[in-house]
Amino acid sequence: MSAELANIGWFFGVVAALALLFAAGLTLPVRIGSTSRVVTAVLVVGAALTVAILANVALFRHDAYLDLTREKAFTPSAEARDLVLALKEPIDVAYFYQKQNPGARALTTMLSQLERQNPNFHVQLIDADQSPALANSLGVRTYNSAVLRAGDRRIEVITTDDREIALGLLRLMRQREMVVCFAAGHGEYDIDNFEFHTHFEGAQSHHHDASGLAVVQMEHHGIGRLRRALEKLGLVARKVSFATGQAIPDDCAVLVEANPRTAYSPKESELLRRYLERGGSAMVLVEPDYVLDDSIAAVLARAGVKIGDGVIVDPRDHYFTDEQMIAVSRYGTHPVTRGLSLSFYPGARPLETVAAADVRVVPLAASSTESYIISDRLGKRVEPETGPPAARIIVLASEGRITEAAKPFRLIVAGDADFVSNSFFPYLGNSDVVLAGIAWLTREERAPTMKPPVEVLPTVTLTGAQMRGIFIVTVLLMPGLVALAGVAMWWRRR
Amino acid sequence: MKTLRILFAKELNAILASPIGYTVSAVFLLVLGYTFSLTLFTTKVANLQYIFHQMYVLSILLVPVLTMRSFAEERRSETLELLLTAPVGELSIVLAKYAATLTLVLGMFAASLVYALILDRYGEPDWGPIYAGYLALMLHASLLVAVGLLMSSLTENQVVAAALSIGTFLMLWFADSVSYLLPPPFDSVAINLSLIGHFKPMVSGSVFLSDVGYFVTASMLALFLATWGLAQR
């Protein structure tokens, strides 16, 4: 904000300086020294042009911007601005827009704004209909395509959304391929599965809490939507199975264990421990009915985490009418939770922190202080816990060293898994939680996750009589009155 | 200041006594009113962006008609010499003509506020882009009038003055479309010379102060050159 104010100050300073120069320039003698009138004229005109150009360069370099639209339709997202501001190498963007598309027109304005943020960000806005040859030369075949170039690297993004351009920039700037490995072999969520269903409240609905029965006919929940979102961020998603006794590959920037259904063997737990010891990053998402093997519980305990039993019930903060669908709007202070909105967890188990040397654990999301736990094992028994209501941790982040000699690891654990499944991933802040979590685990914390603003055009509904009235006033009355005034003036002066 | 006020009143009276101002205003409002009503009935969208673009184009064509006689007519009828030998500065003469012509153009633009009131009566327009649009039109008019006066000060033929003005405006309008043919940094210069490039964002509600600065500096440059040119006589 202070930079904006300073730039507004620049504007008025430059205009005042120009006014002074304007007045001073008029006091110049008609001839300068012994020069001829022509030479003097050339000199004065040249000097005036130079001053005008320099003033414009100064104003352009210290530009201030106001978006006066109600919906802030021409303001790029904060994430896009941050990314552009952080550019260290020159990036060229050629955007082939379609003039008729309002979204594309809005993006051209946003790109112009972003260009002014950083001299390393060069934007060329090209009307695709007017410059087909240029589009051909860059291999562009579709309207609203942005060609992003940095050195010999080049990617194309087809969009009318500044956030997509920001994601493209992120992909372009990433020097190496980053792989997110999804553990397989224990019945986890499938990254190739894109099935989902929507949810309706009421008696006919099905439940996702521990006591409910899923009555929707579908093979299995999947996490294809999460995979697609990661790929948009330029990350590579791959399945890995370490049940065969092979080490977790070194190129896994993050290991995601999303909803295992069968227990880990001690050998697999050992492989996970070694991975964390090597400085690996992991995200572990487990459902309330999952029975943990002691060996993996020990590995997690060494990382400062204990996964509790039972299901959290929150009478105060829940999503719609289901008290087991915990809604979280306040988060712990951590890079992952910066700017997060409401997220919800359909059927979550409590987590606890345990003391571990060289490890720092931060609770990220928790239920309200009125929440309590009910014991549950696959819906056999549902009993309220006897302890007093208290906040229960649902998601936490831990980082540190497993052993003194180990490299620093990063770990995120959630007592719920289906909040990232296809059926819940896109809603409210759920996608933001998991994408920000993965960005932190990859040690790349600037991935944009904000949704774009939606422009709504204000419309007018008119009756036939109103239309007639408007036509008479604007087409006949107004020009007619001016013409009559002209005739009257002519008559008077005749 | 008093001299400027007297000269301004004289110029404004001359404009109001001439049929040109009324003819231009009536044509301007007729075309604009027709476009406004048809666009509103067809799109049912409560904004004035189309109208602002229409006003942009119409003013490029009509302002030269208003400015062409300012100095050219005085030169042809040899009243300019009288004016210049009178105890008034060249700056006062130029500013008076500039202010009087600009007043007429802004008066024409002000008539279009009726359209904004109609939108407000029957819908809920976003007022931000409307305010920004009028700011853009005022700045645009200021530039056109200043350049028109400069061109009129260069010749005693009114038609030549109008042609020079329209030619300059058209060149400035399309300056950015040749940018891709030019090597850097001339491509940036061409883009930043573009009249529409500075006008269009403002009309849609996004105001860059550098765009405002473009119109202000270009207007000042034209007024400076017109005044200095007169002083040379």
Coordinates of C-alpha atoms in Angstrom, one line a residue, chain B residues 45-223:
Chain B
V45 CA -26.5 -5.3 -20.0
A46 CA -26.4 -2.3 -17.7
N47 CA -23.1 -0.9 -18.7
L48 CA -21.8 2.0 -20.9
Q49 CA -18.7 0.4 -22.3
Y50 CA -20.1 0.3 -25.9
I51 CA -21.2 3.9 -25.6
F52 CA -17.8 5.0 -24.4
H53 CA -16.1 3.3 -27.3
Q54 CA -18.6 4.9 -29.6
M55 CA -17.9 8.3 -28.1
Y56 CA -14.2 7.7 -28.5
V57 CA -14.6 7.1 -32.3
L58 CA -17.1 9.9 -32.8
S59 CA -14.9 12.4 -31.0
I60 CA -11.9 11.4 -33.2
L61 CA -14.0 12.3 -36.2
L62 CA -15.8 15.3 -34.8
V63 CA -13.3 17.2 -32.7
P64 CA -11.2 18.2 -35.7
V65 CA -14.3 19.8 -37.1
L66 CA -14.6 21.9 -34.0
T67 CA -10.9 22.8 -33.7
M68 CA -10.1 23.3 -37.4
R69 CA -11.2 26.9 -37.5
S70 CA -9.6 28.0 -34.2
F71 CA -6.4 29.5 -35.7
A72 CA -6.7 28.6 -39.3
E73 CA -9.8 30.9 -39.7
E74 CA -8.1 33.7 -37.8
R75 CA -5.0 33.3 -40.0
R76 CA -7.1 33.3 -43.2
S77 CA -9.1 36.4 -42.2
E78 CA -5.9 38.0 -40.8
T79 CA -7.3 38.6 -37.4
L80 CA -4.6 36.5 -35.8
E81 CA -2.0 39.2 -36.3
L82 CA -4.3 41.6 -34.6
L83 CA -4.8 39.2 -31.7
L84 CA -1.1 38.6 -31.4
T85 CA -0.2 42.3 -31.3
A86 CA -2.8 42.9 -28.6
P87 CA -1.6 43.1 -25.0
V88 CA -2.4 39.4 -24.4
G89 CA 0.1 36.5 -24.1
E90 CA 0.1 33.7 -26.6
L91 CA -0.5 31.3 -23.8
S92 CA -3.7 33.1 -22.8
I93 CA -4.9 32.9 -26.5
V94 CA -4.2 29.2 -26.8
L95 CA -5.6 28.3 -23.3
A96 CA -8.8 30.4 -24.0
K97 CA -9.4 28.6 -27.3
Y98 CA -8.5 25.2 -25.7
A99 CA -10.9 25.8 -22.7
A100 CA -13.8 27.0 -24.9
T101 CA -13.6 24.1 -27.3
L102 CA -13.1 21.6 -24.5
T103 CA -16.1 23.0 -22.7
L104 CA -18.3 22.3 -25.8
V105 CA -16.9 18.8 -26.2
L106 CA -17.4 18.0 -22.5
G107 CA -20.9 19.5 -22.7
M108 CA -21.7 17.0 -25.5
F109 CA -20.2 14.2 -23.3
A110 CA -22.3 15.4 -20.3
A111 CA -25.5 14.9 -22.3
S112 CA -24.7 11.2 -22.3
L113 CA -25.1 11.1 -18.5
V114 CA -28.8 10.7 -19.3
Y115 CA -27.9 7.1 -20.4
A116 CA -26.3 6.4 -17.1
L117 CA -29.3 7.7 -15.3
I118 CA -31.6 5.5 -17.5
L119 CA -29.4 2.5 -16.5
D120 CA -29.7 3.5 -12.9
R121 CA -33.5 3.8 -13.2
Y122 CA -34.0 0.4 -14.7
G123 CA -31.0 -1.7 -13.4
E124 CA -28.1 -1.7 -11.0
P125 CA -25.1 -0.6 -13.1
D126 CA -21.6 -0.9 -11.8
W127 CA -20.7 2.8 -11.3
G128 CA -17.0 2.3 -11.0
P129 CA -16.4 1.7 -14.7
I130 CA -18.8 4.5 -15.5
Y131 CA -16.9 7.0 -13.5
A132 CA -13.6 5.7 -14.9
G133 CA -15.1 5.9 -18.4
Y134 CA -16.0 9.6 -18.1
L135 CA -12.5 10.3 -16.7
A136 CA -11.1 8.5 -19.8
L137 CA -13.4 10.6 -22.1
M138 CA -12.4 13.8 -20.5
L139 CA -8.7 13.1 -20.8
H140 CA -9.2 11.8 -24.4
A141 CA -11.1 15.0 -25.3
S142 CA -8.4 17.1 -23.7
L143 CA -5.8 15.5 -25.9
L144 CA -7.9 15.7 -29.1
V145 CA -8.6 19.4 -28.6
A146 CA -5.0 20.2 -27.8
V147 CA -3.7 18.4 -30.9
G148 CA -6.5 19.9 -33.0
L149 CA -5.5 23.4 -31.9
L150 CA -1.8 22.6 -32.7
M151 CA -2.7 21.5 -36.2
S152 CA -5.0 24.5 -36.7
S153 CA -2.1 26.8 -35.7
L154 CA 0.1 25.3 -38.4
T155 CA -2.1 26.2 -41.4
E156 CA -4.5 28.8 -42.6
N157 CA -6.6 26.2 -44.5
Q158 CA -9.3 24.7 -42.2
V159 CA -9.7 21.5 -44.3
V160 CA -6.0 20.9 -44.1
A161 CA -6.1 21.5 -40.3
A162 CA -8.9 19.0 -39.9
A163 CA -7.2 16.4 -42.2
L164 CA -3.9 16.8 -40.2
S165 CA -5.8 16.3 -37.0
I166 CA -7.7 13.2 -38.1
G167 CA -4.5 11.8 -39.6
T168 CA -2.7 12.2 -36.4
F169 CA -5.5 10.7 -34.3
L170 CA -5.8 7.7 -36.6
M171 CA -2.0 7.2 -36.5
L172 CA -2.1 7.3 -32.7
W173 CA -5.2 5.1 -32.6
F174 CA -3.5 2.3 -34.5
A175 CA 0.1 2.8 -33.3
D176 CA 0.2 -0.4 -31.3
S177 CA -0.8 -2.6 -34.3
V178 CA 2.6 -2.2 -35.9
S179 CA 4.5 -3.0 -32.8
Y180 CA 5.2 -6.6 -33.7
L181 CA 7.0 -5.4 -36.9
L182 CA 9.4 -3.3 -34.9
P183 CA 12.5 -4.3 -33.0
P184 CA 12.8 -3.5 -29.3
P185 CA 12.6 -0.9 -27.7
F186 CA 10.7 0.7 -30.6
D187 CA 7.9 -1.9 -30.3
S188 CA 7.3 -0.7 -26.7
V189 CA 7.3 2.9 -27.8
A190 CA 4.7 2.0 -30.5
I191 CA 2.5 0.2 -28.0
N192 CA 2.7 3.1 -25.5
L193 CA 1.9 5.7 -28.1
S194 CA -1.4 4.0 -28.8
L195 CA -4.4 6.1 -27.9
I196 CA -6.8 3.1 -27.6
G197 CA -4.3 1.2 -25.5
H198 CA -4.5 3.9 -22.8
F199 CA -8.2 4.5 -23.2
K200 CA -9.6 0.9 -23.2
P201 CA -8.5 -0.2 -19.7
M202 CA -9.9 2.9 -18.1
V203 CA -13.3 2.4 -19.8
S204 CA -13.6 -1.1 -18.3
G205 CA -12.8 0.2 -14.8
S206 CA -9.1 -0.4 -14.5
V207 CA -7.3 2.9 -14.0
F208 CA -3.5 3.1 -14.4
L209 CA -2.1 6.4 -13.4
S210 CA 0.4 6.0 -16.2
D211 CA -2.5 6.0 -18.7
V212 CA -3.8 9.3 -17.1
G213 CA -0.2 10.6 -17.4
Y214 CA -0.1 9.8 -21.1
F215 CA -3.1 12.0 -21.8
V216 CA -1.9 14.8 -19.5
T217 CA 1.6 14.9 -21.0
A218 CA 0.5 14.6 -24.6
S219 CA -2.0 17.4 -24.1
M220 CA 0.6 19.6 -22.4
L221 CA 3.0 18.8 -25.2
A222 CA 0.5 19.8 -27.9
L223 CA -0.5 23.0 -26.0

